Amino acid sequence: MNENVFSGTMPALMTPCTSDRAPDFEALVRKGKEMIEAGMSAVVYCGSMGDWPLLTDAERMEGVERLVTAGVPVVVGTGAVNTKSAVAHAAHAQEVGAVGLMVIPRVLSRGSSLVAQKNHFKAILSAAPDIPAIIYNSPVYGFATRADLFFALRSEHENLIGFKEFGGKDDLTYAAEHITSKDERVTLMVGVDTEVYHGFVRAGATGSITGIGTALPKEALLLAALSQKAAEGHAEARLRARELEEAFTVLASFDEGTDLVLFYKHLLVLNGEEEYRLHFNATDELSDAQRNYCEQQYMQFRNWFADWSTQGGIIAECL
């Protein structure tokens, strides 16, 4: 079992659509390859960004298998309404050669039950014992795994090696203080674009999972690299990381809202990737105001970055 996969920066891939609003797997594979060529350590498929609730189990598995067959290292999301489906995704991920699992809590049915969640996690981890796995903590899923549950699970499932923490500063700090600092083999992945600096510098994260990085991979990778340097005590990197994080504020904040896929697909369209123009539900679209705001902020950031990134020093070193 490779325990080093959860490091570096991983984009959460969205699922592009054909003209009849079916998954466009060829475009998905192109995007996965593009991300790895840009310097990402792996890709995550079928977390929230991948629209997992809108795809069938067969569609999700086909997307995973296509990516793996193309040589793209894939971390597979196990989100499901019932444990049976989640287990099937985990078993399929191991069968086809995915490099990791992102274990998503049980939703809707008994989602707030500690016992139900423990059994849900155990079933997933047991179905793919040879794949390193992290638990996805997110307010969206309504359940946060705390230290007692994490270590109870880890004592029985050595493939559980850490967290993707989508919560804010307090949640990342909790994970660092009570879980990941106890054992150096336990890893923490920053799971929200607004907290990359805090995650690396103040919570000891080993990597990040990014949404905005699908549209701005160079910039997202730079923020992670500067933050890692800052965590090592590099003063200039600390300053530059904070500057870049501040400039990223609006675009990164899209990651925290319910329209995150709509916003980030629109950014890809602005980049010329027409296969991301459509959504699986025809009524899922940004308002005119949201679209204009997104475009204005994107242009502002790109203009700022073109100027700021010419300063040399640690920026040039990390680019």
mmCIF file with all atom_site columns, N, CA, C and O in Angstrom, residues 264-298:
data_model
loop_
_atom_site.group_PDB
_atom_site.id
_atom_site.type_symbol
_atom_site.label_atom_id
_atom_site.label_alt_id
_atom_site.label_comp_id
_atom_site.label_asym_id
_atom_site.label_entity_id
_atom_site.label_seq_id
_atom_site.pdbx_PDB_ins_code
_atom_site.Cartn_x
_atom_site.Cartn_y
_atom_site.Cartn_z
_atom_site.occupancy
_atom_site.B_iso_or_equiv
_atom_site.pdbx_formal_charge
_atom_site.auth_seq_id
_atom_site.auth_comp_id
_atom_site.auth_asym_id
_atom_site.auth_atom_id
_atom_site.pdbx_PDB_model_num
ATOM 1   N N  . TYR A 1 264 ? -16.931 27.175 -11.253 1.00 0.00 ? 264 TYR A N  1
ATOM 2   C CA . TYR A 1 264 ? -15.660 26.678 -11.767 1.00 0.00 ? 264 TYR A CA 1
ATOM 3   C C  . TYR A 1 264 ? -15.786 26.144 -13.187 1.00 0.00 ? 264 TYR A C  1
ATOM 4   O O  . TYR A 1 264 ? -14.831 26.232 -13.965 1.00 0.00 ? 264 TYR A O  1
ATOM 5   N N  . LYS A 1 265 ? -16.943 25.608 -13.542 1.00 0.00 ? 265 LYS A N  1
ATOM 6   C CA . LYS A 1 265 ? -17.137 25.253 -14.949 1.00 0.00 ? 265 LYS A CA 1
ATOM 7   C C  . LYS A 1 265 ? -17.110 26.512 -15.821 1.00 0.00 ? 265 LYS A C  1
ATOM 8   O O  . LYS A 1 265 ? -16.574 26.501 -16.930 1.00 0.00 ? 265 LYS A O  1
ATOM 9   N N  . HIS A 1 266 ? -17.690 27.606 -15.319 1.00 0.00 ? 266 HIS A N  1
ATOM 10  C CA . HIS A 1 266 ? -17.689 28.841 -16.107 1.00 0.00 ? 266 HIS A CA 1
ATOM 11  C C  . HIS A 1 266 ? -16.265 29.356 -16.296 1.00 0.00 ? 266 HIS A C  1
ATOM 12  O O  . HIS A 1 266 ? -15.921 29.866 -17.374 1.00 0.00 ? 266 HIS A O  1
ATOM 13  N N  . LEU A 1 267 ? -15.409 29.214 -15.288 1.00 0.00 ? 267 LEU A N  1
ATOM 14  C CA . LEU A 1 267 ? -14.026 29.625 -15.449 1.00 0.00 ? 267 LEU A CA 1
ATOM 15  C C  . LEU A 1 267 ? -13.336 28.801 -16.539 1.00 0.00 ? 267 LEU A C  1
ATOM 16  O O  . LEU A 1 267 ? -12.534 29.333 -17.315 1.00 0.00 ? 267 LEU A O  1
ATOM 17  N N  . LEU A 1 268 ? -13.653 27.518 -16.610 1.00 0.00 ? 268 LEU A N  1
ATOM 18  C CA . LEU A 1 268 ? -13.062 26.693 -17.656 1.00 0.00 ? 268 LEU A CA 1
ATOM 19  C C  . LEU A 1 268 ? -13.565 27.119 -19.035 1.00 0.00 ? 268 LEU A C  1
ATOM 20  O O  . LEU A 1 268 ? -12.806 27.103 -20.013 1.00 0.00 ? 268 LEU A O  1
ATOM 21  N N  . VAL A 1 269 ? -14.823 27.507 -19.120 1.00 0.00 ? 269 VAL A N  1
ATOM 22  C CA . VAL A 1 269 ? -15.346 28.029 -20.386 1.00 0.00 ? 269 VAL A CA 1
ATOM 23  C C  . VAL A 1 269 ? -14.592 29.302 -20.775 1.00 0.00 ? 269 VAL A C  1
ATOM 24  O O  . VAL A 1 269 ? -14.236 29.505 -21.944 1.00 0.00 ? 269 VAL A O  1
ATOM 25  N N  . LEU A 1 270 ? -14.335 30.164 -19.791 1.00 0.00 ? 270 LEU A N  1
ATOM 26  C CA . LEU A 1 270 ? -13.563 31.378 -20.067 1.00 0.00 ? 270 LEU A CA 1
ATOM 27  C C  . LEU A 1 270 ? -12.157 31.034 -20.552 1.00 0.00 ? 270 LEU A C  1
ATOM 28  O O  . LEU A 1 270 ? -11.548 31.796 -21.317 1.00 0.00 ? 270 LEU A O  1
ATOM 29  N N  . ASN A 1 271 ? -11.651 29.874 -20.136 1.00 0.00 ? 271 ASN A N  1
ATOM 30  C CA . ASN A 1 271 ? -10.348 29.411 -20.602 1.00 0.00 ? 271 ASN A CA 1
ATOM 31  C C  . ASN A 1 271 ? -10.413 28.774 -21.986 1.00 0.00 ? 271 ASN A C  1
ATOM 32  O O  . ASN A 1 271 ? -9.387  28.352 -22.528 1.00 0.00 ? 271 ASN A O  1
ATOM 33  N N  . GLY A 1 272 ? -11.625 28.663 -22.539 1.00 0.00 ? 272 GLY A N  1
ATOM 34  C CA . GLY A 1 272 ? -11.787 28.081 -23.868 1.00 0.00 ? 272 GLY A CA 1
ATOM 35  C C  . GLY A 1 272 ? -12.199 26.629 -23.886 1.00 0.00 ? 272 GLY A C  1
ATOM 36  O O  . GLY A 1 272 ? -12.203 25.994 -24.950 1.00 0.00 ? 272 GLY A O  1
ATOM 37  N N  . GLU A 1 273 ? -12.588 26.070 -22.741 1.00 0.00 ? 273 GLU A N  1
ATOM 38  C CA . GLU A 1 273 ? -12.968 24.658 -22.663 1.00 0.00 ? 273 GLU A CA 1
ATOM 39  C C  . GLU A 1 273 ? -14.490 24.530 -22.747 1.00 0.00 ? 273 GLU A C  1
ATOM 40  O O  . GLU A 1 273 ? -15.192 24.468 -21.740 1.00 0.00 ? 273 GLU A O  1
ATOM 41  N N  . GLU A 1 274 ? -15.008 24.484 -23.959 1.00 0.00 ? 274 GLU A N  1
ATOM 42  C CA . GLU A 1 274 ? -16.442 24.513 -24.201 1.00 0.00 ? 274 GLU A CA 1
ATOM 43  C C  . GLU A 1 274 ? -17.168 23.289 -23.650 1.00 0.00 ? 274 GLU A C  1
ATOM 44  O O  . GLU A 1 274 ? -18.367 23.330 -23.402 1.00 0.00 ? 274 GLU A O  1
ATOM 45  N N  . GLU A 1 275 ? -16.443 22.196 -23.457 1.00 0.00 ? 275 GLU A N  1
ATOM 46  C CA . GLU A 1 275 ? -17.085 20.981 -22.946 1.00 0.00 ? 275 GLU A CA 1
ATOM 47  C C  . GLU A 1 275 ? -17.593 21.148 -21.517 1.00 0.00 ? 275 GLU A C  1
ATOM 48  O O  . GLU A 1 275 ? -18.308 20.279 -21.005 1.00 0.00 ? 275 GLU A O  1
ATOM 49  N N  . TYR A 1 276 ? -17.266 22.263 -20.864 1.00 0.00 ? 276 TYR A N  1
ATOM 50  C CA . TYR A 1 276 ? -17.748 22.522 -19.513 1.00 0.00 ? 276 TYR A CA 1
ATOM 51  C C  . TYR A 1 276 ? -18.883 23.548 -19.477 1.00 0.00 ? 276 TYR A C  1
ATOM 52  O O  . TYR A 1 276 ? -19.290 23.981 -18.401 1.00 0.00 ? 276 TYR A O  1
ATOM 53  N N  . ARG A 1 277 ? -19.419 23.899 -20.624 1.00 0.00 ? 277 ARG A N  1
ATOM 54  C CA . ARG A 1 277 ? -20.478 24.906 -20.656 1.00 0.00 ? 277 ARG A CA 1
ATOM 55  C C  . ARG A 1 277 ? -21.793 24.367 -20.091 1.00 0.00 ? 277 ARG A C  1
ATOM 56  O O  . ARG A 1 277 ? -22.546 25.099 -19.426 1.00 0.00 ? 277 ARG A O  1
ATOM 57  N N  . LEU A 1 278 ? -22.104 23.118 -20.340 1.00 0.00 ? 278 LEU A N  1
ATOM 58  C CA . LEU A 1 278 ? -23.388 22.549 -19.929 1.00 0.00 ? 278 LEU A CA 1
ATOM 59  C C  . LEU A 1 278 ? -23.293 21.865 -18.563 1.00 0.00 ? 278 LEU A C  1
ATOM 60  O O  . LEU A 1 278 ? -22.219 21.456 -18.123 1.00 0.00 ? 278 LEU A O  1
ATOM 61  N N  . HIS A 1 279 ? -24.465 21.742 -17.948 1.00 0.00 ? 279 HIS A N  1
ATOM 62  C CA . HIS A 1 279 ? -24.596 21.020 -16.679 1.00 0.00 ? 279 HIS A CA 1
ATOM 63  C C  . HIS A 1 279 ? -25.590 19.884 -16.865 1.00 0.00 ? 279 HIS A C  1
ATOM 64  O O  . HIS A 1 279 ? -26.396 19.884 -17.801 1.00 0.00 ? 279 HIS A O  1
ATOM 65  N N  . PHE A 1 280 ? -25.542 18.914 -15.962 1.00 0.00 ? 280 PHE A N  1
ATOM 66  C CA . PHE A 1 280 ? -26.422 17.751 -16.109 1.00 0.00 ? 280 PHE A CA 1
ATOM 67  C C  . PHE A 1 280 ? -27.893 18.126 -15.981 1.00 0.00 ? 280 PHE A C  1
ATOM 68  O O  . PHE A 1 280 ? -28.752 17.531 -16.622 1.00 0.00 ? 280 PHE A O  1
ATOM 69  N N  . ASN A 1 281 ? -28.191 19.099 -15.134 1.00 0.00 ? 281 ASN A N  1
ATOM 70  C CA . ASN A 1 281 ? -29.544 19.644 -15.061 1.00 0.00 ? 281 ASN A CA 1
ATOM 71  C C  . ASN A 1 281 ? -29.577 20.950 -15.842 1.00 0.00 ? 281 ASN A C  1
ATOM 72  O O  . ASN A 1 281 ? -28.798 21.869 -15.558 1.00 0.00 ? 281 ASN A O  1
ATOM 73  N N  . ALA A 1 282 ? -30.486 21.046 -16.821 1.00 0.00 ? 282 ALA A N  1
ATOM 74  C CA . ALA A 1 282 ? -30.533 22.233 -17.680 1.00 0.00 ? 282 ALA A CA 1
ATOM 75  C C  . ALA A 1 282 ? -30.810 23.509 -16.902 1.00 0.00 ? 282 ALA A C  1
ATOM 76  O O  . ALA A 1 282 ? -30.422 24.600 -17.323 1.00 0.00 ? 282 ALA A O  1
ATOM 77  N N  . THR A 1 283 ? -31.477 23.377 -15.769 1.00 0.00 ? 283 THR A N  1
ATOM 78  C CA . THR A 1 283 ? -31.827 24.556 -14.974 1.00 0.00 ? 283 THR A CA 1
ATOM 79  C C  . THR A 1 283 ? -30.702 24.995 -14.038 1.00 0.00 ? 283 THR A C  1
ATOM 80  O O  . THR A 1 283 ? -30.821 26.025 -13.372 1.00 0.00 ? 283 THR A O  1
ATOM 81  N N  . ASP A 1 284 ? -29.618 24.218 -13.969 1.00 0.00 ? 284 ASP A N  1
ATOM 82  C CA . ASP A 1 284 ? -28.475 24.599 -13.138 1.00 0.00 ? 284 ASP A CA 1
ATOM 83  C C  . ASP A 1 284 ? -27.614 25.575 -13.930 1.00 0.00 ? 284 ASP A C  1
ATOM 84  O O  . ASP A 1 284 ? -26.874 25.180 -14.841 1.00 0.00 ? 284 ASP A O  1
ATOM 85  N N  . GLU A 1 285 ? -27.700 26.843 -13.587 1.00 0.00 ? 285 GLU A N  1
ATOM 86  C CA . GLU A 1 285 ? -26.893 27.852 -14.277 1.00 0.00 ? 285 GLU A CA 1
ATOM 87  C C  . GLU A 1 285 ? -26.714 29.071 -13.372 1.00 0.00 ? 285 GLU A C  1
ATOM 88  O O  . GLU A 1 285 ? -27.527 29.343 -12.490 1.00 0.00 ? 285 GLU A O  1
ATOM 89  N N  . LEU A 1 286 ? -25.641 29.796 -13.597 1.00 0.00 ? 286 LEU A N  1
ATOM 90  C CA . LEU A 1 286 ? -25.409 31.037 -12.877 1.00 0.00 ? 286 LEU A CA 1
ATOM 91  C C  . LEU A 1 286 ? -26.387 32.102 -13.334 1.00 0.00 ? 286 LEU A C  1
ATOM 92  O O  . LEU A 1 286 ? -26.808 32.114 -14.498 1.00 0.00 ? 286 LEU A O  1
ATOM 93  N N  . SER A 1 287 ? -26.732 33.000 -12.423 1.00 0.00 ? 287 SER A N  1
ATOM 94  C CA . SER A 1 287 ? -27.525 34.156 -12.835 1.00 0.00 ? 287 SER A CA 1
ATOM 95  C C  . SER A 1 287 ? -26.634 35.096 -13.641 1.00 0.00 ? 287 SER A C  1
ATOM 96  O O  . SER A 1 287 ? -25.399 34.977 -13.635 1.00 0.00 ? 287 SER A O  1
ATOM 97  N N  . ASP A 1 288 ? -27.239 36.037 -14.343 1.00 0.00 ? 288 ASP A N  1
ATOM 98  C CA . ASP A 1 288 ? -26.445 37.004 -15.103 1.00 0.00 ? 288 ASP A CA 1
ATOM 99  C C  . ASP A 1 288 ? -25.501 37.762 -14.177 1.00 0.00 ? 288 ASP A C  1
ATOM 100 O O  . ASP A 1 288 ? -24.343 38.026 -14.529 1.00 0.00 ? 288 ASP A O  1
ATOM 101 N N  . ALA A 1 289 ? -25.987 38.117 -12.991 1.00 0.00 ? 289 ALA A N  1
ATOM 102 C CA . ALA A 1 289 ? -25.150 38.856 -12.040 1.00 0.00 ? 289 ALA A CA 1
ATOM 103 C C  . ALA A 1 289 ? -23.973 38.001 -11.576 1.00 0.00 ? 289 ALA A C  1
ATOM 104 O O  . ALA A 1 289 ? -22.830 38.475 -11.509 1.00 0.00 ? 289 ALA A O  1
ATOM 105 N N  . GLN A 1 290 ? -24.234 36.745 -11.253 1.00 0.00 ? 290 GLN A N  1
ATOM 106 C CA . GLN A 1 290 ? -23.159 35.854 -10.828 1.00 0.00 ? 290 GLN A CA 1
ATOM 107 C C  . GLN A 1 290 ? -22.114 35.688 -11.935 1.00 0.00 ? 290 GLN A C  1
ATOM 108 O O  . GLN A 1 290 ? -20.908 35.717 -11.681 1.00 0.00 ? 290 GLN A O  1
ATOM 109 N N  . ARG A 1 291 ? -22.592 35.519 -13.150 1.00 0.00 ? 291 ARG A N  1
ATOM 110 C CA . ARG A 1 291 ? -21.682 35.321 -14.277 1.00 0.00 ? 291 ARG A CA 1
ATOM 111 C C  . ARG A 1 291 ? -20.797 36.547 -14.489 1.00 0.00 ? 291 ARG A C  1
ATOM 112 O O  . ARG A 1 291 ? -19.576 36.438 -14.671 1.00 0.00 ? 291 ARG A O  1
ATOM 113 N N  . ASN A 1 292 ? -21.406 37.715 -14.453 1.00 0.00 ? 292 ASN A N  1
ATOM 114 C CA . ASN A 1 292 ? -20.640 38.951 -14.638 1.00 0.00 ? 292 ASN A CA 1
ATOM 115 C C  . ASN A 1 292 ? -19.624 39.151 -13.519 1.00 0.00 ? 292 ASN A C  1
ATOM 116 O O  . ASN A 1 292 ? -18.483 39.557 -13.752 1.00 0.00 ? 292 ASN A O  1
ATOM 117 N N  . TYR A 1 293 ? -20.059 38.882 -12.293 1.00 0.00 ? 293 TYR A N  1
ATOM 118 C CA . TYR A 1 293 ? -19.164 39.008 -11.141 1.00 0.00 ? 293 TYR A CA 1
ATOM 119 C C  . TYR A 1 293 ? -17.983 38.058 -11.279 1.00 0.00 ? 293 TYR A C  1
ATOM 120 O O  . TYR A 1 293 ? -16.814 38.442 -11.064 1.00 0.00 ? 293 TYR A O  1
ATOM 121 N N  . CYS A 1 294 ? -18.264 36.824 -11.641 1.00 0.00 ? 294 CYS A N  1
ATOM 122 C CA . CYS A 1 294 ? -17.226 35.822 -11.829 1.00 0.00 ? 294 CYS A CA 1
ATOM 123 C C  . CYS A 1 294 ? -16.216 36.276 -12.881 1.00 0.00 ? 294 CYS A C  1
ATOM 124 O O  . CYS A 1 294 ? -14.994 36.197 -12.667 1.00 0.00 ? 294 CYS A O  1
ATOM 125 N N  . GLU A 1 295 ? -16.710 36.759 -13.992 1.00 0.00 ? 295 GLU A N  1
ATOM 126 C CA . GLU A 1 295 ? -15.830 37.195 -15.080 1.00 0.00 ? 295 GLU A CA 1
ATOM 127 C C  . GLU A 1 295 ? -14.985 38.399 -14.684 1.00 0.00 ? 295 GLU A C  1
ATOM 128 O O  . GLU A 1 295 ? -13.782 38.466 -14.991 1.00 0.00 ? 295 GLU A O  1
ATOM 129 N N  . GLN A 1 296 ? -15.591 39.339 -13.976 1.00 0.00 ? 296 GLN A N  1
ATOM 130 C CA . GLN A 1 296 ? -14.849 40.526 -13.539 1.00 0.00 ? 296 GLN A CA 1
ATOM 131 C C  . GLN A 1 296 ? -13.730 40.146 -12.572 1.00 0.00 ? 296 GLN A C  1
ATOM 132 O O  . GLN A 1 296 ? -12.590 40.633 -12.686 1.00 0.00 ? 296 GLN A O  1
ATOM 133 N N  . GLN A 1 297 ? -14.048 39.288 -11.624 1.00 0.00 ? 297 GLN A N  1
ATOM 134 C CA . GLN A 1 297 ? -13.054 38.889 -10.632 1.00 0.00 ? 297 GLN A CA 1
ATOM 135 C C  . GLN A 1 297 ? -11.949 38.036 -11.256 1.00 0.00 ? 297 GLN A C  1
ATOM 136 O O  . GLN A 1 297 ? -10.779 38.144 -10.877 1.00 0.00 ? 297 GLN A O  1
ATOM 137 N N  . TYR A 1 298 ? -12.312 37.214 -12.223 1.00 0.00 ? 298 TYR A N  1
ATOM 138 C CA . TYR A 1 298 ? -11.323 36.381 -12.899 1.00 0.00 ? 298 TYR A CA 1
ATOM 139 C C  . TYR A 1 298 ? -10.338 37.247 -13.682 1.00 0.00 ? 298 TYR A C  1
ATOM 140 O O  . TYR A 1 298 ? -9.123  37.045 -13.608 1.00 0.00 ? 298 TYR A O  1
#
